[in-house]
mmCIF file of C-alpha atoms and ligand atoms in Angstrom:
data_model
loop_
_atom_site.group_PDB
_atom_site.id
_atom_site.type_symbol
_atom_site.label_atom_id
_atom_site.label_comp_id
_atom_site.label_asym_id
_atom_site.label_seq_id
_atom_site.Cartn_x
_atom_site.Cartn_y
_atom_site.Cartn_z
ATOM 1 C CA ILE A 1496 7.020 -18.048 29.288
ATOM 2 C CA CYS A 1497 8.487 -14.620 29.821
ATOM 3 C CA GLY A 1498 12.122 -14.315 29.827
ATOM 4 C CA PHE A 1499 14.473 -16.858 28.482
ATOM 5 C CA PHE A 1500 15.570 -15.370 25.150
ATOM 6 C CA ALA A 1501 15.239 -11.784 26.166
ATOM 7 C CA ARG A 1502 17.283 -12.193 29.317
ATOM 8 C CA LYS A 1503 20.054 -13.596 27.187
ATOM 9 C CA ILE A 1504 19.917 -10.615 24.900
ATOM 10 C CA TYR A 1505 19.239 -7.895 27.417
ATOM 11 C CA ARG A 1506 21.453 -8.932 30.335
ATOM 12 C CA PRO A 1507 23.356 -5.793 31.229
ATOM 13 C CA ALA A 1508 27.102 -5.556 30.919
ATOM 14 C CA VAL A 1509 28.686 -4.742 34.262
ATOM 15 C CA ALA A 1510 31.194 -2.488 32.509
ATOM 16 C CA SER A 1511 28.364 -0.441 31.016
ATOM 17 C CA ARG A 1512 26.789 0.291 34.373
ATOM 18 C CA ARG A 1513 29.136 3.194 35.006
ATOM 19 C CA ARG A 1514 27.474 5.440 32.471
ATOM 20 C CA THR A 1515 23.909 4.588 33.476
ATOM 21 C CA GLY A 1516 24.136 3.596 37.124
ATOM 22 C CA ASN A 1517 22.780 6.698 38.879
ATOM 23 C CA GLN A 1518 20.444 8.026 36.258
ATOM 24 C CA GLY A 1519 17.380 7.328 38.399
ATOM 25 C CA ALA A 1520 17.799 10.633 40.204
ATOM 26 C CA ARG A 1521 18.584 12.675 37.073
ATOM 27 C CA GLY A 1522 16.165 11.012 34.708
ATOM 28 C CA MET A 1523 17.067 8.950 31.713
ATOM 29 C CA ARG A 1524 17.239 10.082 28.102
ATOM 30 C CA VAL A 1525 17.189 7.562 25.262
ATOM 31 C CA ILE A 1526 17.413 7.896 21.483
ATOM 32 C CA GLY A 1527 15.190 5.426 19.590
ATOM 33 C CA ILE A 1528 15.835 4.249 16.029
ATOM 34 C CA GLU A 1529 13.176 2.419 14.007
ATOM 35 C CA THR A 1530 13.991 0.810 10.644
ATOM 36 C CA SER A 1531 12.036 -2.458 10.548
ATOM 37 C CA CYS A 1532 10.256 -1.736 7.269
ATOM 38 C CA ASP A 1533 9.746 1.374 5.147
ATOM 39 C CA GLU A 1534 9.733 4.136 7.757
ATOM 40 C CA SER A 1535 12.907 5.657 9.176
ATOM 41 C CA GLY A 1536 11.921 6.869 12.634
ATOM 42 C CA VAL A 1537 14.059 8.611 15.252
ATOM 43 C CA ALA A 1538 12.994 10.039 18.623
ATOM 44 C CA ILE A 1539 14.328 11.087 22.013
ATOM 45 C CA TYR A 1540 12.421 10.037 25.117
ATOM 46 C CA ASP A 1541 13.137 11.345 28.595
ATOM 47 C CA ALA A 1542 11.915 9.309 31.571
ATOM 48 C CA ARG A 1543 10.848 12.472 33.405
ATOM 49 C CA ALA A 1544 9.866 14.927 30.690
ATOM 50 C CA GLY A 1545 8.382 12.385 28.246
ATOM 51 C CA LEU A 1546 8.841 12.549 24.505
ATOM 52 C CA LEU A 1547 11.222 15.402 23.642
ATOM 53 C CA ALA A 1548 11.292 15.155 19.845
ATOM 54 C CA GLN A 1549 10.550 12.725 17.070
ATOM 55 C CA ARG A 1550 10.749 12.586 13.283
ATOM 56 C CA ILE A 1551 9.620 10.064 10.731
ATOM 57 C CA TYR A 1552 10.658 9.767 7.123
ATOM 58 C CA SER A 1553 8.261 7.583 5.148
ATOM 59 C CA GLN A 1554 9.588 5.831 2.050
ATOM 60 C CA CYS A 1555 6.094 5.004 0.825
ATOM 61 C CA SER A 1556 6.216 7.176 -2.318
ATOM 62 C CA MET A 1557 9.396 5.317 -3.344
ATOM 63 C CA HIS A 1558 7.749 1.893 -2.937
ATOM 64 C CA ALA A 1559 4.374 2.960 -4.409
ATOM 65 C CA GLU A 1560 5.649 2.361 -7.929
ATOM 66 C CA TYR A 1561 6.132 -1.341 -7.051
ATOM 67 C CA ALA A 1562 2.846 -1.605 -5.063
ATOM 68 C CA GLY A 1563 4.759 -2.959 -2.070
ATOM 69 C CA VAL A 1564 7.975 -2.606 -0.083
ATOM 70 C CA VAL A 1565 11.166 -3.507 -2.001
ATOM 71 C CA PRO A 1566 13.505 -4.649 0.813
ATOM 72 C CA GLU A 1567 16.780 -3.639 -0.828
ATOM 73 C CA LEU A 1568 15.513 -0.151 -1.647
ATOM 74 C CA ALA A 1569 14.232 0.176 1.910
ATOM 75 C CA SER A 1570 17.640 -0.685 3.412
ATOM 76 C CA ARG A 1571 19.504 1.741 1.180
ATOM 77 C CA ASP A 1572 17.109 4.558 1.950
ATOM 78 C CA HIS A 1573 17.428 4.013 5.707
ATOM 79 C CA VAL A 1574 21.185 4.505 5.249
ATOM 80 C CA ARG A 1575 20.517 7.869 3.602
ATOM 81 C CA ARG A 1576 17.978 9.105 6.163
ATOM 82 C CA LEU A 1577 19.120 8.046 9.609
ATOM 83 C CA LEU A 1578 22.055 10.320 10.412
ATOM 84 C CA PRO A 1579 20.286 13.523 9.290
ATOM 85 C CA LEU A 1580 17.196 12.455 11.275
ATOM 86 C CA ILE A 1581 19.269 11.898 14.417
ATOM 87 C CA THR A 1582 20.907 15.323 14.023
ATOM 88 C CA GLU A 1583 17.518 16.991 13.523
ATOM 89 C CA VAL A 1584 15.885 15.236 16.454
ATOM 90 C CA MET A 1585 18.749 16.106 18.795
ATOM 91 C CA ARG A 1586 18.494 19.715 17.678
ATOM 92 C CA ASP A 1587 14.684 19.736 18.121
ATOM 93 C CA ALA A 1588 15.098 18.296 21.622
ATOM 94 C CA GLY A 1589 17.958 20.660 22.496
ATOM 95 C CA THR A 1590 19.935 17.595 23.518
ATOM 96 C CA GLY A 1591 23.702 17.095 23.278
ATOM 97 C CA TRP A 1592 25.450 13.723 23.431
ATOM 98 C CA GLU A 1593 26.432 14.306 27.045
ATOM 99 C CA GLN A 1594 22.723 14.208 27.977
ATOM 100 C CA VAL A 1595 22.020 10.929 26.191
ATOM 101 C CA ASN A 1596 22.019 7.795 28.368
ATOM 102 C CA GLY A 1597 21.364 5.089 25.818
ATOM 103 C CA ILE A 1598 20.528 4.225 22.219
ATOM 104 C CA ALA A 1599 17.616 1.922 21.475
ATOM 105 C CA TYR A 1600 17.036 0.347 18.089
ATOM 106 C CA THR A 1601 14.510 -2.073 16.595
ATOM 107 C CA ALA A 1602 16.128 -5.531 16.538
ATOM 108 C CA GLY A 1603 13.160 -7.380 15.006
ATOM 109 C CA PRO A 1604 10.852 -8.656 13.775
ATOM 110 C CA GLY A 1605 11.069 -7.048 10.341
ATOM 111 C CA LEU A 1606 13.032 -6.950 7.086
ATOM 112 C CA VAL A 1607 16.518 -8.148 7.952
ATOM 113 C CA GLY A 1608 18.403 -5.705 5.707
ATOM 114 C CA ALA A 1609 16.387 -2.745 6.981
ATOM 115 C CA LEU A 1610 16.804 -3.844 10.611
ATOM 116 C CA LEU A 1611 20.557 -4.191 10.122
ATOM 117 C CA VAL A 1612 20.874 -0.538 9.090
ATOM 118 C CA GLY A 1613 19.303 0.751 12.326
ATOM 119 C CA ALA A 1614 20.998 -1.884 14.479
ATOM 120 C CA SER A 1615 24.486 -1.301 13.128
ATOM 121 C CA LEU A 1616 24.153 2.474 13.376
ATOM 122 C CA GLY A 1617 22.654 2.263 16.877
ATOM 123 C CA ARG A 1618 25.343 -0.092 18.091
ATOM 124 C CA SER A 1619 28.172 1.915 16.474
ATOM 125 C CA LEU A 1620 26.975 5.208 17.957
ATOM 126 C CA ALA A 1621 26.546 3.582 21.356
ATOM 127 C CA TRP A 1622 30.013 2.037 21.186
ATOM 128 C CA SER A 1623 31.683 5.243 20.056
ATOM 129 C CA ARG A 1624 29.987 7.279 22.809
ATOM 130 C CA GLY A 1625 30.440 4.683 25.545
ATOM 131 C CA LEU A 1626 26.683 4.301 25.933
ATOM 132 C CA PRO A 1627 24.516 1.219 26.398
ATOM 133 C CA ALA A 1628 22.612 -0.004 23.332
ATOM 134 C CA ILE A 1629 19.141 -1.461 23.833
ATOM 135 C CA PRO A 1630 17.656 -3.850 21.245
ATOM 136 C CA VAL A 1631 13.867 -3.404 21.143
ATOM 137 C CA HIS A 1632 11.136 -5.756 19.935
ATOM 138 C CA HIS A 1633 9.133 -3.901 17.278
ATOM 139 C CA LEU A 1634 5.791 -5.280 18.457
ATOM 140 C CA GLU A 1635 6.521 -4.384 22.062
ATOM 141 C CA GLY A 1636 7.070 -0.865 20.718
ATOM 142 C CA HIS A 1637 3.627 -0.897 19.056
ATOM 143 C CA LEU A 1638 1.974 -2.459 22.124
ATOM 144 C CA LEU A 1639 3.333 0.128 24.526
ATOM 145 C CA ALA A 1640 2.946 3.173 22.226
ATOM 146 C CA PRO A 1641 -0.466 3.961 23.839
ATOM 147 C CA LEU A 1642 1.450 4.491 27.104
ATOM 148 C CA LEU A 1643 2.988 7.601 25.521
ATOM 149 C CA GLU A 1644 -0.460 9.257 25.689
ATOM 150 C CA ARG A 1645 -2.335 10.771 28.640
ATOM 151 C CA PRO A 1646 -4.258 9.235 30.279
ATOM 152 C CA ALA A 1647 -2.086 6.150 29.843
ATOM 153 C CA PRO A 1648 -3.666 2.718 30.314
ATOM 154 C CA ALA A 1649 -2.578 0.784 33.385
ATOM 155 C CA CYS A 1650 -1.772 -2.924 33.375
ATOM 156 C CA PRO A 1651 -3.393 -5.389 33.177
ATOM 157 C CA PHE A 1652 -5.117 -4.793 29.826
ATOM 158 C CA VAL A 1653 -6.097 -6.515 26.612
ATOM 159 C CA ALA A 1654 -4.218 -5.250 23.562
ATOM 160 C CA LEU A 1655 -5.337 -5.534 19.959
ATOM 161 C CA LEU A 1656 -2.280 -5.247 17.741
ATOM 162 C CA VAL A 1657 -3.232 -4.712 14.114
ATOM 163 C CA SER A 1658 -0.372 -3.959 11.733
ATOM 164 C CA GLY A 1659 0.742 -4.855 8.227
ATOM 165 C CA GLY A 1660 2.355 -8.094 9.366
ATOM 166 C CA HIS A 1661 0.536 -9.034 12.587
ATOM 167 C CA THR A 1662 -2.935 -9.379 14.040
ATOM 168 C CA LEU A 1663 -2.791 -10.302 17.707
ATOM 169 C CA LEU A 1664 -4.912 -10.155 20.821
ATOM 170 C CA VAL A 1665 -2.566 -9.977 23.773
ATOM 171 C CA ARG A 1666 -3.182 -10.141 27.491
ATOM 172 C CA VAL A 1667 -0.677 -7.757 29.090
ATOM 173 C CA GLU A 1668 -0.317 -8.599 32.770
ATOM 174 C CA GLN A 1669 2.637 -6.233 33.190
ATOM 175 C CA THR A 1670 4.931 -4.475 30.735
ATOM 176 C CA GLY A 1671 7.144 -7.074 29.102
ATOM 177 C CA CYS A 1672 4.883 -10.014 29.922
ATOM 178 C CA TYR A 1673 2.725 -10.779 26.913
ATOM 179 C CA GLU A 1674 0.314 -13.675 26.575
ATOM 180 C CA ILE A 1675 -0.995 -14.095 23.051
ATOM 181 C CA ILE A 1676 -4.664 -15.045 23.336
ATOM 182 C CA GLY A 1677 -5.649 -14.693 19.684
ATOM 183 C CA GLU A 1678 -3.981 -14.361 16.295
ATOM 184 C CA THR A 1679 -4.681 -14.581 12.603
ATOM 185 C CA LEU A 1680 -4.501 -17.905 10.810
ATOM 186 C CA ASP A 1681 -3.599 -16.256 7.497
ATOM 187 C CA ASP A 1682 -3.431 -12.577 6.408
ATOM 188 C CA ALA A 1683 -2.850 -9.788 8.905
ATOM 189 C CA VAL A 1684 -5.538 -7.067 8.922
ATOM 190 C CA GLY A 1685 -3.202 -4.474 7.395
ATOM 191 C CA GLU A 1686 -2.226 -6.962 4.696
ATOM 192 C CA ALA A 1687 -5.915 -7.579 3.929
ATOM 193 C CA PHE A 1688 -6.470 -3.799 3.680
ATOM 194 C CA ASP A 1689 -3.465 -3.452 1.364
ATOM 195 C CA LYS A 1690 -4.428 -6.374 -0.895
ATOM 196 C CA THR A 1691 -8.051 -5.255 -1.153
ATOM 197 C CA ALA A 1692 -6.901 -1.707 -1.853
ATOM 198 C CA THR A 1693 -4.773 -3.028 -4.732
ATOM 199 C CA LEU A 1694 -7.863 -4.779 -6.161
ATOM 200 C CA LEU A 1695 -9.643 -1.423 -5.963
ATOM 201 C CA GLY A 1696 -6.835 0.251 -7.886
ATOM 202 C CA LEU A 1697 -5.690 2.317 -4.897
ATOM 203 C CA PRO A 1698 -2.071 3.349 -4.360
ATOM 204 C CA TYR A 1699 0.246 1.687 -1.812
ATOM 205 C CA PRO A 1700 -0.042 1.652 1.173
ATOM 206 C CA GLY A 1701 -3.690 0.791 0.731
ATOM 207 C CA GLY A 1702 -5.087 1.085 4.264
ATOM 208 C CA PRO A 1703 -5.463 4.874 4.501
ATOM 209 C CA ALA A 1704 -6.620 5.145 0.855
ATOM 210 C CA LEU A 1705 -9.241 2.424 1.367
ATOM 211 C CA GLU A 1706 -10.510 4.154 4.511
ATOM 212 C CA GLN A 1707 -10.891 7.375 2.543
ATOM 213 C CA LEU A 1708 -12.771 5.645 -0.304
ATOM 214 C CA ALA A 1709 -15.033 3.766 2.144
ATOM 215 C CA ARG A 1710 -16.352 7.086 3.478
ATOM 216 C CA ALA A 1711 -18.223 7.587 0.206
ATOM 217 C CA GLY A 1712 -19.538 3.998 0.172
ATOM 218 C CA ASP A 1713 -23.110 2.837 0.785
ATOM 219 C CA PRO A 1714 -23.087 0.540 3.851
ATOM 220 C CA SER A 1715 -26.330 -1.180 2.839
ATOM 221 C CA ARG A 1716 -25.366 -2.286 -0.666
ATOM 222 C CA PHE A 1717 -23.093 -5.290 0.056
ATOM 223 C CA SER A 1718 -22.731 -7.443 3.126
ATOM 224 C CA PHE A 1719 -19.377 -9.207 3.482
ATOM 225 C CA PRO A 1720 -18.886 -12.176 5.845
ATOM 226 C CA ARG A 1721 -17.532 -11.757 9.387
ATOM 227 C CA PRO A 1722 -14.903 -14.512 9.370
ATOM 228 C CA MET A 1723 -14.684 -16.938 12.329
ATOM 229 C CA VAL A 1724 -17.120 -15.043 14.571
ATOM 230 C CA ASP A 1725 -19.498 -18.000 14.837
ATOM 231 C CA ARG A 1726 -16.700 -20.208 16.187
ATOM 232 C CA PRO A 1727 -15.529 -20.060 19.771
ATOM 233 C CA GLY A 1728 -12.111 -18.602 20.499
ATOM 234 C CA LEU A 1729 -10.159 -15.546 19.461
ATOM 235 C CA ALA A 1730 -8.550 -16.620 16.174
ATOM 236 C CA PHE A 1731 -8.900 -14.424 13.075
ATOM 237 C CA SER A 1732 -8.859 -15.132 9.345
ATOM 238 C CA PHE A 1733 -8.853 -12.297 6.839
ATOM 239 C CA SER A 1734 -7.736 -13.808 3.532
ATOM 240 C CA GLY A 1735 -11.321 -14.727 2.537
ATOM 241 C CA LEU A 1736 -12.494 -11.116 2.708
ATOM 242 C CA LYS A 1737 -10.073 -10.068 0.000
ATOM 243 C CA THR A 1738 -11.394 -12.909 -2.213
ATOM 244 C CA PHE A 1739 -14.963 -11.825 -1.436
ATOM 245 C CA ALA A 1740 -14.065 -8.308 -2.552
ATOM 246 C CA ALA A 1741 -12.456 -9.649 -5.754
ATOM 247 C CA ASN A 1742 -15.532 -11.749 -6.579
ATOM 248 C CA THR A 1743 -17.899 -8.832 -5.937
ATOM 249 C CA LEU A 1744 -15.899 -6.629 -8.298
ATOM 250 C CA VAL A 1745 -16.003 -9.303 -11.015
ATOM 251 C CA GLU A 1746 -19.760 -9.903 -10.590
ATOM 252 C CA HIS A 1747 -20.441 -6.193 -10.991
ATOM 253 C CA ARG A 1748 -17.854 -5.480 -13.690
ATOM 254 C CA HIS A 1749 -20.552 -4.313 -16.109
ATOM 255 C CA ASP A 1750 -22.036 -1.762 -13.705
ATOM 256 C CA ALA A 1751 -22.164 1.671 -15.293
ATOM 257 C CA ASP A 1752 -20.823 3.466 -12.239
ATOM 258 C CA GLN A 1753 -17.517 1.750 -11.415
ATOM 259 C CA GLY A 1754 -16.515 4.568 -9.045
ATOM 260 C CA ARG A 1755 -19.591 3.949 -6.912
ATOM 261 C CA LEU A 1756 -19.001 0.194 -7.035
ATOM 262 C CA ARG A 1757 -15.438 0.610 -5.720
ATOM 263 C CA ALA A 1758 -16.574 2.867 -2.884
ATOM 264 C CA ASP A 1759 -19.366 0.443 -1.908
ATOM 265 C CA VAL A 1760 -16.936 -2.527 -1.921
ATOM 266 C CA ALA A 1761 -14.426 -0.567 0.166
ATOM 267 C CA ARG A 1762 -17.176 0.274 2.671
ATOM 268 C CA ALA A 1763 -18.413 -3.347 2.872
ATOM 269 C CA PHE A 1764 -14.844 -4.616 3.365
ATOM 270 C CA GLN A 1765 -14.028 -2.095 6.088
ATOM 271 C CA ASP A 1766 -17.347 -2.685 7.893
ATOM 272 C CA ALA A 1767 -16.678 -6.444 7.905
ATOM 273 C CA VAL A 1768 -13.149 -5.973 9.294
ATOM 274 C CA VAL A 1769 -14.230 -3.502 11.973
ATOM 275 C CA ASP A 1770 -17.183 -5.667 12.994
ATOM 276 C CA THR A 1771 -15.046 -8.814 13.193
ATOM 277 C CA LEU A 1772 -12.353 -7.098 15.272
ATOM 278 C CA ALA A 1773 -14.992 -5.616 17.585
ATOM 279 C CA ILE A 1774 -16.687 -8.991 18.154
ATOM 280 C CA LYS A 1775 -13.349 -10.627 19.048
ATOM 281 C CA CYS A 1776 -12.291 -7.720 21.271
ATOM 282 C CA ARG A 1777 -15.546 -7.935 23.204
ATOM 283 C CA ARG A 1778 -15.001 -11.669 23.607
ATOM 284 C CA ALA A 1779 -11.407 -11.081 24.800
ATOM 285 C CA LEU A 1780 -12.537 -8.530 27.407
ATOM 286 C CA ARG A 1781 -15.240 -10.877 28.687
ATOM 287 C CA ASP A 1782 -12.957 -13.951 28.700
ATOM 288 C CA THR A 1783 -10.210 -12.159 30.619
ATOM 289 C CA GLY A 1784 -12.525 -10.119 32.846
ATOM 290 C CA LEU A 1785 -10.454 -7.003 32.020
ATOM 291 C CA GLY A 1786 -11.855 -3.542 31.272
ATOM 292 C CA SER A 1787 -9.059 -1.766 29.402
ATOM 293 C CA LEU A 1788 -8.627 -2.323 25.697
ATOM 294 C CA VAL A 1789 -5.441 -0.968 24.133
ATOM 295 C CA VAL A 1790 -5.269 -0.697 20.356
ATOM 296 C CA ALA A 1791 -1.960 -0.444 18.524
ATOM 297 C CA GLY A 1792 -0.366 -0.899 15.106
ATOM 298 C CA GLY A 1793 -0.951 0.778 11.743
ATOM 299 C CA VAL A 1794 -4.612 -0.237 11.325
ATOM 300 C CA GLY A 1795 -5.258 1.378 14.719
ATOM 301 C CA ALA A 1796 -5.135 4.685 12.805
ATOM 302 C CA ASN A 1797 -8.416 3.740 11.101
ATOM 303 C CA ARG A 1798 -11.117 6.110 12.352
ATOM 304 C CA ALA A 1799 -14.030 3.723 11.906
ATOM 305 C CA LEU A 1800 -12.171 1.146 13.996
ATOM 306 C CA ARG A 1801 -11.271 3.677 16.696
ATOM 307 C CA LEU A 1802 -14.867 4.853 16.970
ATOM 308 C CA ARG A 1803 -16.264 1.357 17.125
ATOM 309 C CA LEU A 1804 -13.800 0.068 19.727
ATOM 310 C CA THR A 1805 -14.255 3.179 21.876
ATOM 311 C CA GLU A 1806 -18.025 2.516 21.983
ATOM 312 C CA LEU A 1807 -17.489 -1.182 22.560
ATOM 313 C CA ALA A 1808 -15.167 -0.716 25.542
ATOM 314 C CA ARG A 1809 -17.585 1.801 27.075
ATOM 315 C CA GLY A 1810 -20.463 -0.623 26.554
ATOM 316 C CA GLU A 1811 -18.461 -3.235 28.485
ATOM 317 C CA GLY A 1812 -17.937 -0.767 31.347
ATOM 318 C CA GLY A 1813 -14.298 -0.229 30.431
ATOM 319 C CA GLU A 1814 -12.206 2.073 28.290
ATOM 320 C CA ALA A 1815 -10.301 1.920 24.989
ATOM 321 C CA PHE A 1816 -6.859 3.513 24.595
ATOM 322 C CA PHE A 1817 -5.149 4.441 21.326
ATOM 323 C CA PRO A 1818 -1.901 6.121 20.408
ATOM 324 C CA ARG A 1819 -2.257 9.259 18.272
ATOM 325 C CA ALA A 1820 -2.536 8.215 14.604
ATOM 326 C CA GLU A 1821 1.148 8.918 13.789
ATOM 327 C CA PHE A 1822 2.220 6.567 16.603
ATOM 328 C CA CYS A 1823 -0.038 3.771 15.327
ATOM 329 C CA THR A 1824 2.181 3.321 12.281
ATOM 330 C CA ASP A 1825 5.927 2.714 12.616
ATOM 331 C CA ASN A 1826 7.813 5.421 14.505
ATOM 332 C CA GLY A 1827 10.927 6.040 16.590
ATOM 333 C CA ALA A 1828 9.022 7.302 19.647
ATOM 334 C CA MET A 1829 7.756 3.855 20.622
ATOM 335 C CA ILE A 1830 11.289 2.439 20.313
ATOM 336 C CA ALA A 1831 12.826 5.232 22.420
ATOM 337 C CA PHE A 1832 10.077 4.708 25.021
ATOM 338 C CA VAL A 1833 10.540 0.929 25.338
ATOM 339 C CA GLY A 1834 14.337 1.390 25.244
ATOM 340 C CA CYS A 1835 14.044 3.805 28.164
ATOM 341 C CA LEU A 1836 11.853 1.393 30.174
ATOM 342 C CA ARG A 1837 14.280 -1.467 29.601
ATOM 343 C CA LEU A 1838 17.325 0.655 30.357
ATOM 344 C CA GLN A 1839 15.726 1.873 33.597
ATOM 345 C CA ALA A 1840 15.179 -1.773 34.488
ATOM 346 C CA GLY A 1841 18.909 -2.363 33.976
ATOM 347 C CA GLU A 1842 18.647 -4.179 30.664
ATOM 348 C CA TRP A 1843 20.884 -3.539 27.689
ATOM 349 C CA ALA A 1844 22.994 -5.499 25.277
ATOM 350 C CA ARG A 1845 26.634 -6.345 25.207
ATOM 351 C CA GLY A 1846 28.954 -8.168 22.829
ATOM 352 C CA GLY A 1847 28.009 -8.904 19.234
ATOM 353 C CA PHE A 1848 24.575 -8.195 17.871
ATOM 354 C CA ASP A 1849 22.032 -9.729 15.588
ATOM 355 C CA VAL A 1850 18.614 -8.835 14.250
ATOM 356 C CA ARG A 1851 15.676 -11.177 13.876
ATOM 357 C CA ALA A 1852 13.200 -11.414 11.004
ATOM 358 C CA ARG A 1853 10.978 -13.470 13.333
ATOM 359 C CA TRP A 1854 10.842 -13.005 17.074
ATOM 360 C CA PRO A 1855 7.940 -14.345 19.145
ATOM 361 C CA LEU A 1856 6.542 -11.605 21.367
ATOM 362 C CA ASP A 1857 5.836 -13.946 24.271
ATOM 363 C CA THR A 1858 9.537 -14.738 24.741
ATOM 364 C CA LEU A 1859 10.302 -11.285 26.182
ATOM 365 C CA SER A 1860 11.046 -10.697 29.856
ATOM 366 C CA ALA A 1861 8.915 -8.653 32.242
ATOM 367 C CA ILE A 1862 10.219 -5.121 32.665
ATOM 368 C CA ALA A 1863 11.036 -4.963 36.354
ATOM 369 C CA PRO A 1864 11.244 -1.405 37.643
ATOM 370 C CA ARG A 1865 14.331 -0.745 39.777
HETATM 371 O O1 KG4 B 3252 2.265 -0.860 12.049
HETATM 372 P P1 KG4 B 3252 2.558 -0.522 10.638
HETATM 373 O O2 KG4 B 3252 2.958 0.892 10.312
HETATM 374 O O3 KG4 B 3252 3.681 -1.411 10.044
HETATM 375 C C1 KG4 B 3252 3.875 -2.735 10.387
HETATM 376 O O4 KG4 B 3252 4.586 -2.968 11.397
HETATM 377 O O5 KG4 B 3252 3.293 -3.559 9.675
HETATM 378 O O6 KG4 B 3252 1.244 -0.921 9.835
HETATM 379 C C2 KG4 B 3252 1.122 -0.710 8.462
HETATM 380 C C3 KG4 B 3252 -0.238 -1.220 8.025
HETATM 381 C C4 KG4 B 3252 -0.402 -1.189 6.521
HETATM 382 O O7 KG4 B 3252 -0.958 -2.416 6.120
HETATM 383 C C5 KG4 B 3252 -1.370 -0.031 6.300
HETATM 384 O O8 KG4 B 3252 -2.163 -0.165 5.135
HETATM 385 C C6 KG4 B 3252 -2.212 -0.109 7.551
HETATM 386 O O9 KG4 B 3252 -1.289 -0.398 8.581
HETATM 387 N N1 KG4 B 3252 -2.901 1.160 7.820
HETATM 388 C C7 KG4 B 3252 -4.245 1.313 7.810
HETATM 389 C C8 KG4 B 3252 -4.493 2.675 8.073
HETATM 390 N N2 KG4 B 3252 -3.289 3.312 8.232
HETATM 391 C C9 KG4 B 3252 -2.317 2.359 8.085
HETATM 392 N N3 KG4 B 3252 -5.231 0.422 7.611
HETATM 393 C C10 KG4 B 3252 -6.497 0.881 7.666
HETATM 394 N N4 KG4 B 3252 -6.828 2.176 7.886
HETATM 395 C C11 KG4 B 3252 -5.857 3.109 8.095
HETATM 396 N N5 KG4 B 3252 -6.182 4.385 8.313
HETATM 397 ZN ZN1 ZN B 3253 5.058 -1.825 12.758
#
């Protein structure tokens, strides 16, 4: 499946080869720009030295008032943040333009207006500096973010990608070649966290706040269902859990201690999610015969999930890999990293550009090292 669309997008321009052609010997330095949702992220990655600098500006306090991301506000704020972030990151990395070999930006999937801000700035800067621009798939960024850490997982591995918009189990045979072996039929895990957090009266974004509240919860008080675990296969369904939480809150609305009730519901919800993800991850490892489990995406920052999946992978004779918490959620480092890999493989964009609200992960091309 790998290849068709991405090759069309990434095929290198012959004219652009001059600036990048012999970088193998000197290393390769790429700026990454992430603007798919409500985080403006910028980073510089060097193929030899690793991550040189990165900064993230989160808009979440701006969107909190609306209990969700307002796309137009997100786009406008990216416009305000990006140039100062790029200046700061270049200063942090001690990097001048003459040392930059390419500019990577998130081309999708995501909010179209927000994507357009990063894409148009990335392409303009690249054009004005005579550099190649590299459009990056946001989910490939998340999937490969664990490779920024040491020890880095080696392919092949099973990846669990749990973000606000996606819940996927992916078999990664080699970088760029992604086979989706399981996905959610309805809500993504992060979405379920956010919606349940709203029911519990927690501020946006709900995931981290719900995790915090769950710590005070009694794990034995409520038992929520583990959706789809008694069926074969690797599909997920999380929308029912949010309804279960809503019904539990209504049933107990006359309880004297509403604070305790909320903590106990948060705990039961989180335990059900973690348990369900663990059961499916174990199944995916056994089905594929692989030992390495890579966890990525915003929900990967959840400590209960990290602990559980670490134990699970060990129990299966393998190992679990996670990015540091700040690289689980959206960031520029993962975009700079993937941009660098693709540029090293001789892939960048030419001609006009577009961004994509939807972009199937399994249409990308394998990243062939040169
Ligand atoms: O990957 P991400 O930053 O953005 C998307 O690409 O969607 O993921 C954001 C999601 C949100 O739903 C947020 O509530 C969730 O990740 N999240 C968490 C935690 N930190 C972020 N969910 C549970 N526990 C956390 N600690
Ligand atoms: Zn994301």
